[in-house]
Short mmCIF file of C-alpha atoms in Angstrom, two decimals:
data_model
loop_
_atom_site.label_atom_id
_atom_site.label_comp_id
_atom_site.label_asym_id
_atom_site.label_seq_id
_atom_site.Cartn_x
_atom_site.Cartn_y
_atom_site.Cartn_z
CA UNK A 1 0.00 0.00 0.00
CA UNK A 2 1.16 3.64 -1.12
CA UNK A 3 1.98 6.06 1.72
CA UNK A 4 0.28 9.20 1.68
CA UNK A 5 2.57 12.01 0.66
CA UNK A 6 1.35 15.42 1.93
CA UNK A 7 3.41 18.22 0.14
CA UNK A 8 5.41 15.99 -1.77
CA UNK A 9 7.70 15.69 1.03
CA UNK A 10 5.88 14.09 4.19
CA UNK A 11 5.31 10.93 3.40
CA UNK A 12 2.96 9.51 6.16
CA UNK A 13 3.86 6.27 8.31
CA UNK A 14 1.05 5.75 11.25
CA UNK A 15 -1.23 7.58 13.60
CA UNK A 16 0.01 9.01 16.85
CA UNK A 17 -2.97 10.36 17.75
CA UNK A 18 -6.25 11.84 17.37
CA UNK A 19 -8.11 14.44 18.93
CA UNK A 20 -11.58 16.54 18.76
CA UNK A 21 -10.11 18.82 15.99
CA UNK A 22 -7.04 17.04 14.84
CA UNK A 23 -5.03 14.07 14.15
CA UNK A 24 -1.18 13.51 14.87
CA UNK A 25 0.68 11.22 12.07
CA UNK A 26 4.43 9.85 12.35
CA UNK A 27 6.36 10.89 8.96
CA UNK A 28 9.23 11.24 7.36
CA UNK A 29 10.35 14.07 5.54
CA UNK A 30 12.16 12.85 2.47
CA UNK A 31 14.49 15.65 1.76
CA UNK A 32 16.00 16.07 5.15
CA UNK A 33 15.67 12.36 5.73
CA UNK A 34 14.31 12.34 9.25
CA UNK A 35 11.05 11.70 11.38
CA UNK A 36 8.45 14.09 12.30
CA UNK A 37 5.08 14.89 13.64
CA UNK A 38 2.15 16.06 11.30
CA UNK A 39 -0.93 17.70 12.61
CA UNK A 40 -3.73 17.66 10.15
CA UNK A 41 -7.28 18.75 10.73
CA UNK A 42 -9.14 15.67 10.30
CA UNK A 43 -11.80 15.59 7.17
CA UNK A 44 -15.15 16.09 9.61
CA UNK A 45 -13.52 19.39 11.33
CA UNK A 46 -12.56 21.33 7.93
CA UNK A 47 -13.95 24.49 8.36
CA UNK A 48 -12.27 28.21 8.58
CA UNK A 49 -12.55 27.93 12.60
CA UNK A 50 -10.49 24.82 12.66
CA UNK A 51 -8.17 25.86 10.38
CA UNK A 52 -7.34 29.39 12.30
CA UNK A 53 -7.03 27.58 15.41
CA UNK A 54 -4.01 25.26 13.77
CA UNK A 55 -2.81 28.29 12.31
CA UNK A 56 -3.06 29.93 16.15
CA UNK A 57 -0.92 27.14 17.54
CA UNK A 58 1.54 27.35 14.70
CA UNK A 59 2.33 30.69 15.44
CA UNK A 60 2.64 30.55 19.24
CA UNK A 61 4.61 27.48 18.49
CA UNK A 62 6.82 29.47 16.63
CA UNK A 63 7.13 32.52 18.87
CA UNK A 64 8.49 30.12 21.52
CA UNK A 65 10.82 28.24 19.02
CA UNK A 66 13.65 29.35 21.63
CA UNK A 67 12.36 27.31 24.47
CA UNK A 68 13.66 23.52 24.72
CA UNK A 69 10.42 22.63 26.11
CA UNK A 70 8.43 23.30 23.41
CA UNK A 71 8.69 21.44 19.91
CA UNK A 72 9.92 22.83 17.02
CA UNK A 73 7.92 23.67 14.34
CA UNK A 74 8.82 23.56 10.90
CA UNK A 75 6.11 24.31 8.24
CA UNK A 76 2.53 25.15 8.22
CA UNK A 77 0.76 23.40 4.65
CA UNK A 78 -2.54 22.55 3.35
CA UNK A 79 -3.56 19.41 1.04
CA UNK A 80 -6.88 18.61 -0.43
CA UNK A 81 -7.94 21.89 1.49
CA UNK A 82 -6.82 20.42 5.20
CA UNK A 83 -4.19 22.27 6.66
CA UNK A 84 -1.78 20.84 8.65
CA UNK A 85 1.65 21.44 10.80
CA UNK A 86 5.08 19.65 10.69
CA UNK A 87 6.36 19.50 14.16
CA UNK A 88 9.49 18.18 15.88
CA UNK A 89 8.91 14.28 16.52
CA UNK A 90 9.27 13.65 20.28
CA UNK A 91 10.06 10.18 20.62
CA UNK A 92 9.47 9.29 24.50
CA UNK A 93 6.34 8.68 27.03
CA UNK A 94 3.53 11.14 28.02
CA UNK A 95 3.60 11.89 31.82
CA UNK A 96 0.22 10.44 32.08
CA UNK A 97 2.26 7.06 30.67
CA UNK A 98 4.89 8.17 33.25
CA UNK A 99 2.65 8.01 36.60
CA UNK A 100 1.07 5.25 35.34
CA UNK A 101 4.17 3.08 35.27
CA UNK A 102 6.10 4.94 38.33
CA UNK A 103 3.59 5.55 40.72
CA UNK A 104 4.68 6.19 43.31
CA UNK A 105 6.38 8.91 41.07
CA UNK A 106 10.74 9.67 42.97
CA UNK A 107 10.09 13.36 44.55
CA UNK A 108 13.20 14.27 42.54
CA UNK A 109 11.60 13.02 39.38
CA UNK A 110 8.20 14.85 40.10
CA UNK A 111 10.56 18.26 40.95
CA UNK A 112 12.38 18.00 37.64
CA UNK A 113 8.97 17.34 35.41
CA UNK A 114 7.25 20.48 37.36
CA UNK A 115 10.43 22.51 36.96
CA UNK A 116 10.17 22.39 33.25
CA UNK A 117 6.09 22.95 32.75
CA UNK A 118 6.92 25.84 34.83
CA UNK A 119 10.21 27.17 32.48
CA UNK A 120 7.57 26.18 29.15
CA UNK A 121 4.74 28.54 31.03
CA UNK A 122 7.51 31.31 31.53
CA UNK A 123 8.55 31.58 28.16
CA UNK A 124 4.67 31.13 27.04
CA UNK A 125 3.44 33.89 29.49
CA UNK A 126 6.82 36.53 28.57
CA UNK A 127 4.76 36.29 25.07
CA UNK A 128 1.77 37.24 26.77
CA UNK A 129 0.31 33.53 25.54
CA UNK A 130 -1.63 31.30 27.50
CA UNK A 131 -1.45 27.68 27.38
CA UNK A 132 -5.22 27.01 28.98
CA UNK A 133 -4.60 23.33 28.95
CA UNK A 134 -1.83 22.12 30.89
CA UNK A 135 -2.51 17.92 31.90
CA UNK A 136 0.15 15.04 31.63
CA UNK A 137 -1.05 13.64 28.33
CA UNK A 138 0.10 17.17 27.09
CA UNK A 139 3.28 16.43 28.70
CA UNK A 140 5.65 14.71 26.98
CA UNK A 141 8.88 13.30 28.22
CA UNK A 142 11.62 12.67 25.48
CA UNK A 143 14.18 10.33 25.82
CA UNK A 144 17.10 12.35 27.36
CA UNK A 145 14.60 13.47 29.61
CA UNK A 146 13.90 17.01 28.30
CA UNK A 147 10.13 17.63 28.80
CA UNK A 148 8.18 19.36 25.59
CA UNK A 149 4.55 20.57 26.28
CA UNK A 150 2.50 19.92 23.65
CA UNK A 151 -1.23 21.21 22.18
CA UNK A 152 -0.86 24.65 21.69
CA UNK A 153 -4.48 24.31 20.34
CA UNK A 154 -6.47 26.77 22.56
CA UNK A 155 -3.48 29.06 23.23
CA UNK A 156 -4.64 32.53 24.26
CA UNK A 157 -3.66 35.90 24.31
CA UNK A 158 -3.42 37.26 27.45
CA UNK A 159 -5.95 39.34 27.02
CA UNK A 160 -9.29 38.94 29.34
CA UNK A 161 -11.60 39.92 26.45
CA UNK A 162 -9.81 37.52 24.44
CA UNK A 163 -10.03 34.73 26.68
CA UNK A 164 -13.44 33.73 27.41
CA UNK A 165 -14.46 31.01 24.98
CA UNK A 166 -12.50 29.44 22.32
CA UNK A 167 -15.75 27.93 20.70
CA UNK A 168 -19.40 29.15 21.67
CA UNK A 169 -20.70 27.49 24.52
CA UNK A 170 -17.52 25.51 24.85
CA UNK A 171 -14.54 26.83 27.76
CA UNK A 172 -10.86 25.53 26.74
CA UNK A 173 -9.53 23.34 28.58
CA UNK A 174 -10.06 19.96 30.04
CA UNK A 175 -11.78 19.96 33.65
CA UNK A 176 -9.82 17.63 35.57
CA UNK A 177 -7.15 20.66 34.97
CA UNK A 178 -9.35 23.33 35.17
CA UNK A 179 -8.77 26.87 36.90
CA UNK A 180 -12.07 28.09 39.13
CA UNK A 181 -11.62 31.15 36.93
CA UNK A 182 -12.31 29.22 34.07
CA UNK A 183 -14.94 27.21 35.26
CA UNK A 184 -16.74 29.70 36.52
CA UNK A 185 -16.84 32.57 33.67
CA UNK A 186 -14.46 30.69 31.10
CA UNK A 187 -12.19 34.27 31.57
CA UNK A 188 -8.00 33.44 32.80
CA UNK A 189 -4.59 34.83 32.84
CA UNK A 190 -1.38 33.21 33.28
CA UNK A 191 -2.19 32.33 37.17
CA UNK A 192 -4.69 29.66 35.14
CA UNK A 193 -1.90 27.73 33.65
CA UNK A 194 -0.15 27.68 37.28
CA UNK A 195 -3.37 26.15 38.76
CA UNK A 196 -3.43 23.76 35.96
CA UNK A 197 0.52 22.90 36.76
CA UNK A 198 -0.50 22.44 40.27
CA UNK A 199 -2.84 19.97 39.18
CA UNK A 200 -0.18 18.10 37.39
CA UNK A 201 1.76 18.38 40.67
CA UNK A 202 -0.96 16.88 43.00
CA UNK A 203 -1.33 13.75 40.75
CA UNK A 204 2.62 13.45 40.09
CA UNK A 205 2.63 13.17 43.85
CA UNK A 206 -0.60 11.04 44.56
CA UNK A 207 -1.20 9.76 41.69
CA UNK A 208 -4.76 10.95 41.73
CA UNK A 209 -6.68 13.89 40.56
CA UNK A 210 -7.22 16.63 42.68
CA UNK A 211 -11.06 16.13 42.25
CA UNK A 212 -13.18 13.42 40.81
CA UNK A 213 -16.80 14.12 39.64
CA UNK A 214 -18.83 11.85 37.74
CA UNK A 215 -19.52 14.69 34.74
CA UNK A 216 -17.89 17.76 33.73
CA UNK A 217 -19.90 20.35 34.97
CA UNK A 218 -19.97 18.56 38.50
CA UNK A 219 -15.89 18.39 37.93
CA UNK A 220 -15.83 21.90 37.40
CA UNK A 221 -18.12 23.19 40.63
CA UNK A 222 -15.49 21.21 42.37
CA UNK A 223 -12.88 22.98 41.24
CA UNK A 224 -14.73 26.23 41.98
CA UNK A 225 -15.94 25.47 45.59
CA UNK A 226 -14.06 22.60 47.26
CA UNK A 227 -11.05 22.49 49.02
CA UNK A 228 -8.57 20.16 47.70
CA UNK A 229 -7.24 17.63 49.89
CA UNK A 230 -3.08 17.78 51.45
CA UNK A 231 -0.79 16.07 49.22
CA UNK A 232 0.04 14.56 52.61
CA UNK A 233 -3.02 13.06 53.02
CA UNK A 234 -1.95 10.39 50.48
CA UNK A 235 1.72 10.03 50.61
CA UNK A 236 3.67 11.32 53.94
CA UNK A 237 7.12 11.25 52.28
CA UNK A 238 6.25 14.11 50.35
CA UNK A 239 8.63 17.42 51.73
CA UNK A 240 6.80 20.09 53.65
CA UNK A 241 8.10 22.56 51.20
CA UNK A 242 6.13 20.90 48.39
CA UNK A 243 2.90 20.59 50.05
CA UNK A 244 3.39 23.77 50.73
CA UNK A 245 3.96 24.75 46.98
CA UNK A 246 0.83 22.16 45.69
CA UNK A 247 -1.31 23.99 47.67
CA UNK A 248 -0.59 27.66 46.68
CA UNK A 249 -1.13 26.48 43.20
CA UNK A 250 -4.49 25.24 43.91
CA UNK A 251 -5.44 28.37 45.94
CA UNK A 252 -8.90 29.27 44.31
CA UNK A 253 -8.06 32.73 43.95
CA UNK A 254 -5.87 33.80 41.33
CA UNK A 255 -4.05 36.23 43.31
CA UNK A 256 -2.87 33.79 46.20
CA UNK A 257 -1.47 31.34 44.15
CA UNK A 258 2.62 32.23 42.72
CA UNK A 259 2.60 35.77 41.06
CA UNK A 260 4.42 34.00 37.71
CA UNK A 261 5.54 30.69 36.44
CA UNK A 262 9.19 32.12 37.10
CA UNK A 263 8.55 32.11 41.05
CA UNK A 264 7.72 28.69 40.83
CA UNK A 265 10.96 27.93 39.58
CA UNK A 266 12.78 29.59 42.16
CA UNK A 267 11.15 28.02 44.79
CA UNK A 268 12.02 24.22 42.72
CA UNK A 269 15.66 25.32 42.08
CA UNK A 270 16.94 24.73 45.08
CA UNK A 271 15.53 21.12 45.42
CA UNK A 272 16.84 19.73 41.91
CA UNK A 273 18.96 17.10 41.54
CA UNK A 274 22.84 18.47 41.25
CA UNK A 275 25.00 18.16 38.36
CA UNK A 276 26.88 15.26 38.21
CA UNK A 277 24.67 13.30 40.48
CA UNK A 278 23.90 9.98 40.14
CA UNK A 279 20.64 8.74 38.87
CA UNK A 280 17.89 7.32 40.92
CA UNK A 281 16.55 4.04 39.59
CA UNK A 282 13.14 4.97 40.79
CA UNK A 283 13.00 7.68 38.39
CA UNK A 284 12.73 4.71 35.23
CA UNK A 285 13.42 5.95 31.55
CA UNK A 286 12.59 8.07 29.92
CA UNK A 287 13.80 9.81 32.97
CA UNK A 288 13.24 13.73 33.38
CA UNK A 289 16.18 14.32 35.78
CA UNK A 290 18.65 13.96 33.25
CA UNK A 291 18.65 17.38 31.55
CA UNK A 292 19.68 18.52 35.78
CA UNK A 293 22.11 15.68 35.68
CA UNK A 294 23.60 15.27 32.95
CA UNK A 295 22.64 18.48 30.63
CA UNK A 296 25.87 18.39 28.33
CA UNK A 297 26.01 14.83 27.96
CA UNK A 298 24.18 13.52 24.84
CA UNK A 299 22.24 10.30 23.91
CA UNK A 300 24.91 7.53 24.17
CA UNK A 301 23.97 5.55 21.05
CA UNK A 302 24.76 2.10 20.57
CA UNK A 303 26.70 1.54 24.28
CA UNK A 304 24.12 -1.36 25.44
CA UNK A 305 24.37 -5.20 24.66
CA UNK A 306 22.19 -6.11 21.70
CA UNK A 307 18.52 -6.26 22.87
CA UNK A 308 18.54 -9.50 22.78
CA UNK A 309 21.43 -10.59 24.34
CA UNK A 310 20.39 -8.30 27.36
CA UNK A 311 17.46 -10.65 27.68
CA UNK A 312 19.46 -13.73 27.87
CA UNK A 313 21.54 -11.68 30.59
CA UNK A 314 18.83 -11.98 32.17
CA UNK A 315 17.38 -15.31 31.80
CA UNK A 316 20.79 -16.63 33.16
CA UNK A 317 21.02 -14.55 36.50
CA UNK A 318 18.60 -13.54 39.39
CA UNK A 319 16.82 -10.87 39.20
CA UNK A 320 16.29 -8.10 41.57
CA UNK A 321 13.39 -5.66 42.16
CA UNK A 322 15.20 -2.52 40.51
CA UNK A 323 15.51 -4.58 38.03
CA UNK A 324 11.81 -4.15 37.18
CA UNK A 325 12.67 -0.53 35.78
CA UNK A 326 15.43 -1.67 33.25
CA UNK A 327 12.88 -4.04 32.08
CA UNK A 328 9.77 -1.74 31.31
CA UNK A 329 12.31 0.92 29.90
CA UNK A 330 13.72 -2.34 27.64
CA UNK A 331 10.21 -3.42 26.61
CA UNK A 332 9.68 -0.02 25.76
CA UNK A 333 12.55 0.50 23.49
CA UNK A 334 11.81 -2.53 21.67
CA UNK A 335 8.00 -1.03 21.37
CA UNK A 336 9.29 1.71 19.95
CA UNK A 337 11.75 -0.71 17.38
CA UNK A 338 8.34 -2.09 16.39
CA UNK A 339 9.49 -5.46 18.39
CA UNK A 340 6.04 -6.10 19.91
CA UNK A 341 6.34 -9.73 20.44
CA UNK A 342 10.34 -9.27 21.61
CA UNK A 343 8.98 -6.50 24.38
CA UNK A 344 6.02 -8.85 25.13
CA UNK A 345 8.50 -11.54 25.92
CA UNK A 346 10.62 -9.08 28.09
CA UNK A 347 7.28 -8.27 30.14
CA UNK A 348 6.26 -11.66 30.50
CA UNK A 349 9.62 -13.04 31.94
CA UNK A 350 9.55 -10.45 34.46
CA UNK A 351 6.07 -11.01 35.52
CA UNK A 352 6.95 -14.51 36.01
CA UNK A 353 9.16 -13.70 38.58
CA UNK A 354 8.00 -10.92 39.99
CA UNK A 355 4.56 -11.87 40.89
CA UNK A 356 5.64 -15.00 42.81
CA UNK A 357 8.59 -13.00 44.65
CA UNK A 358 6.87 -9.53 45.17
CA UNK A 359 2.92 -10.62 44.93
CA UNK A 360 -0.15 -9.51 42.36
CA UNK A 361 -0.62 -6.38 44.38
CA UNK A 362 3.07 -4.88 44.49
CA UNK A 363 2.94 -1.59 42.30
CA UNK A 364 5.87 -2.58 39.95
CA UNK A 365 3.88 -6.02 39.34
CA UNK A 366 0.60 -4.12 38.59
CA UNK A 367 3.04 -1.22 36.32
CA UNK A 368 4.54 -4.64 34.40
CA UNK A 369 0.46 -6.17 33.75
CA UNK A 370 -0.77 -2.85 32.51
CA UNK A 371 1.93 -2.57 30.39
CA UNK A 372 1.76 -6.11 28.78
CA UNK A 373 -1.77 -5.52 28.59
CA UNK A 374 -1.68 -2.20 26.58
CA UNK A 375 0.95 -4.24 24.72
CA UNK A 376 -1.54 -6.99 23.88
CA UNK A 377 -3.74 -4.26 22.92
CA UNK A 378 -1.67 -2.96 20.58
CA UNK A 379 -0.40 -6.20 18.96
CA UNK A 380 -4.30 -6.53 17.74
CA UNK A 381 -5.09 -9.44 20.64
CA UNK A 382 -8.22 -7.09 22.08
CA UNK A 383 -9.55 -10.00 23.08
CA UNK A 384 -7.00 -11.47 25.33
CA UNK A 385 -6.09 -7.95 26.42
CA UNK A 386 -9.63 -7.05 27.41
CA UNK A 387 -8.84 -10.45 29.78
CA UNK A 388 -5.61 -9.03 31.04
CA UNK A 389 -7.71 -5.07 31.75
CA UNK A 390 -10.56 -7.42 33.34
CA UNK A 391 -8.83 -9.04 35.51
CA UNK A 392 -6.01 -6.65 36.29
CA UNK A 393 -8.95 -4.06 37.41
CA UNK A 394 -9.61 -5.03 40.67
CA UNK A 395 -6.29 -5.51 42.07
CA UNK A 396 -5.70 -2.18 40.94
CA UNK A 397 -9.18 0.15 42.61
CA UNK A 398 -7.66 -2.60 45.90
CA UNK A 399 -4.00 -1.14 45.46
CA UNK A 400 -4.37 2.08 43.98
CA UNK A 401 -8.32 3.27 44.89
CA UNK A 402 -11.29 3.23 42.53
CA UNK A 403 -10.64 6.66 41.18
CA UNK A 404 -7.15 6.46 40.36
CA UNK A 405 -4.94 7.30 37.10
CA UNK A 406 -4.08 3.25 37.26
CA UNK A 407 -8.13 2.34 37.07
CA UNK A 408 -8.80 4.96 34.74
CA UNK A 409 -6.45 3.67 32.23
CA UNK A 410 -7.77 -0.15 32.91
CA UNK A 411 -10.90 1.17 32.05
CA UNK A 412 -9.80 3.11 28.87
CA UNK A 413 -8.50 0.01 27.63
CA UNK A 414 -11.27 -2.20 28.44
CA UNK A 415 -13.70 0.18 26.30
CA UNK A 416 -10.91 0.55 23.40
CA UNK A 417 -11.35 -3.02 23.38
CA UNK A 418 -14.69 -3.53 23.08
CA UNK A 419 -14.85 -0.86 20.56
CA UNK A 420 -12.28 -3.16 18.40
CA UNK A 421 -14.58 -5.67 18.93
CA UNK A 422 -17.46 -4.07 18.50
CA UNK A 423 -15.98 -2.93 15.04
CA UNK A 424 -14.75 -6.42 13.81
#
């Protein structure tokens, strides 16, 4: 089958992603020989409001070109009267993929991921732009551990005429992450990205949203009118100092939360992890404290045993529980290789071990079965991977609590499943 060539120069490989307006391909671009990310408005949404709101996030895109955490852009195109961006490829995990495989996220992990939403925000805000949703899966985490923040696709002027609804009847933004501001008159400034970012915080920390609400509106009254609970409340190894910090960025009023993304950083500064420094295991890959660590050091290519013989490493020696990391990070690189049944194998050989050693209910056990069941998922077995969610559920709502990140993505996989089978 002929690839779709968009341009004459982007030939498209596979789907990233889709959302309400767009969808995100893989391609490569045949002149400079190299992968990168297209966003095209999808066929149903082509109309001149959908196309200035691409051409909006291509140009705050490009007015933050000098910040590392933001992608690149490179062109802005139209085919068969779709228009559509070619972006930087970020090759790495979401940080809604992150907490879901290293919950309980490391504190320096969490301070490193915060640190750069926060330098993003600074950059975004000095333009007088407005993110208005800021949530993990907008969060991506490369593989030297630079963070990019993606979906510039309700960026606003900072501007409180400007600001009030992207679409009529519809406020920007996704509730879970939503300022009271917003969800009360749909009107922000910059202090609504720094709610949002505490957001991000809380459930980096927790692993749970700050609120849960069984529809939106009820989501966003929460946000509005209650309190939120103490980070401590659900893990009491989190510092005082970052409590502290969570909660000023939930403060409902604007003006008691941080006065700018840049004060946020200088409270964080001080608690990142030096230069030089070791890293911590519990941090996993991709891991985000690298660009602290390591910054000048680049992407060692090629310094690892062959994939495979790695696994037969292992085969022949005992393993260890920090061994658990090396082996989602492996099963992820050879995801990424498009080695689906060599990462399955990876995943499986740990869970055989692991889950007589550490039990069904140890967090690294449950990480390593939602893994091999997204896995399964993905290698077109939706039925035996709607087995794997099924039965994986209930140990996690037991380990994790029925409103968690961990049972929400269970249950996102059990319905993608039954909408493959559904459409078979």
């Amino acid at each position: 089958m002929s690839l779709e060539v968009l341009g004459g120069n982007y030939a498209l490989r596979r789907v990233l992603g889709s959302g309400a307006v767009a969808t995100v391909y893989l391609a490569h671009d045949i002149t400079l020989e190299r992968s990168v990310a297209i966003k095209r408005v999808s066929p149903e949404n082509a109309s001149p409001q959908h196309e200035q709101r691409l051409r909006r996030e291509a140009h705050a895109m490009a007015a933050l070109s000098g910040c590392r955490q933001v992608p690149q852009i490179h062109a802005l195109g139209d085919a068969d009267g779709r228009m559509y961006l070619v972006l930087e490829y970020i090759d790495g995990s979401t940080v809604k993929e992150y907490i879901s495989r290293h919950h309980p996220v490391a504190i320096d992990a969490a301070v490193s991921i915060i640190t750069q939403v926060a330098t993003a925000l600074a950059a975004a805000h000095a333009q007088d732009l407005i993110h208005r949703d800021i949530k993990p899966a907008n969060l991506m985490i490369a593989v030297d551990g630079t963070l990019k923040v993606l979906d510039f696709g309700v960026v606003a002027v900072s501007d409180p005429e400007a600001v009030r609804l992207t679409e009529t009847g519809h406020t920007p933004g996704t509730t879970a992450y939503m300022a009271p501001e917003i969800a009360h008159s749909g009107m922000a400034g910059p202090e609504a990205d720094l709610y949002s970012l505490g957001c991000v915080l809380f459930e980096l920390l927790t692993g749970q949203l700050v609120f849960n609400a069984p529809t939106p509106q009820a989501m966003m009254q929460k946000h509005i009118e209650t309190v939120p609970r103490s980070v401590h409340q659900l893990r009491a190894d989190v510092p005082n100092w970052l409590g502290d910090l969570t909660a000023q960025l939930l403060a409902k009023l604007p003006a008691h939360r941080p006065a700018q993304a840049l004060d946020v950083i200088d409270i964080l500064e001080p608690h990142l992890p030096v230069y030089g420094s070791g890293a911590d295991r519990l941090c996993g890959s991709p891991d985000p404290t690298r660009p602290f660590r390591e910054p000048f050091r680049p992407i060692e290519q090629q310094v690892d045993p062959p994939l495979q013989v790695r696994r037969a490493r292992r085969r022949q020696t005992p393993m260890r529980r920090t061994d658990l990391v090396d082996a989602l990070a492996e099963a992820n690189a050879l995801t990424s290789a498009g080695d689906l049944p060599g990462a399955r194998q990876v995943i499986d050989q740990c869970l055989r071990w692991a889950s007589g050693q550490l039990g069904s209910l140890d967090p690294q056990v449950l990480s390593l079965r939602l893994s091999r069941a997204h896995l399964l998922l993905v290698m077109d077995a939706a039925a035996d991977a709607l087995i794997s969610y099924q039965e994986l559920r209930p140990d996690l709502v037991q380990r994790f609590g029925p409103h968690s990140s961990e049972v929400q993505a269970a249950d996102d996989g059990i319905a993608a499943c039954l909408d493959v089978e559904d459409g078979s």
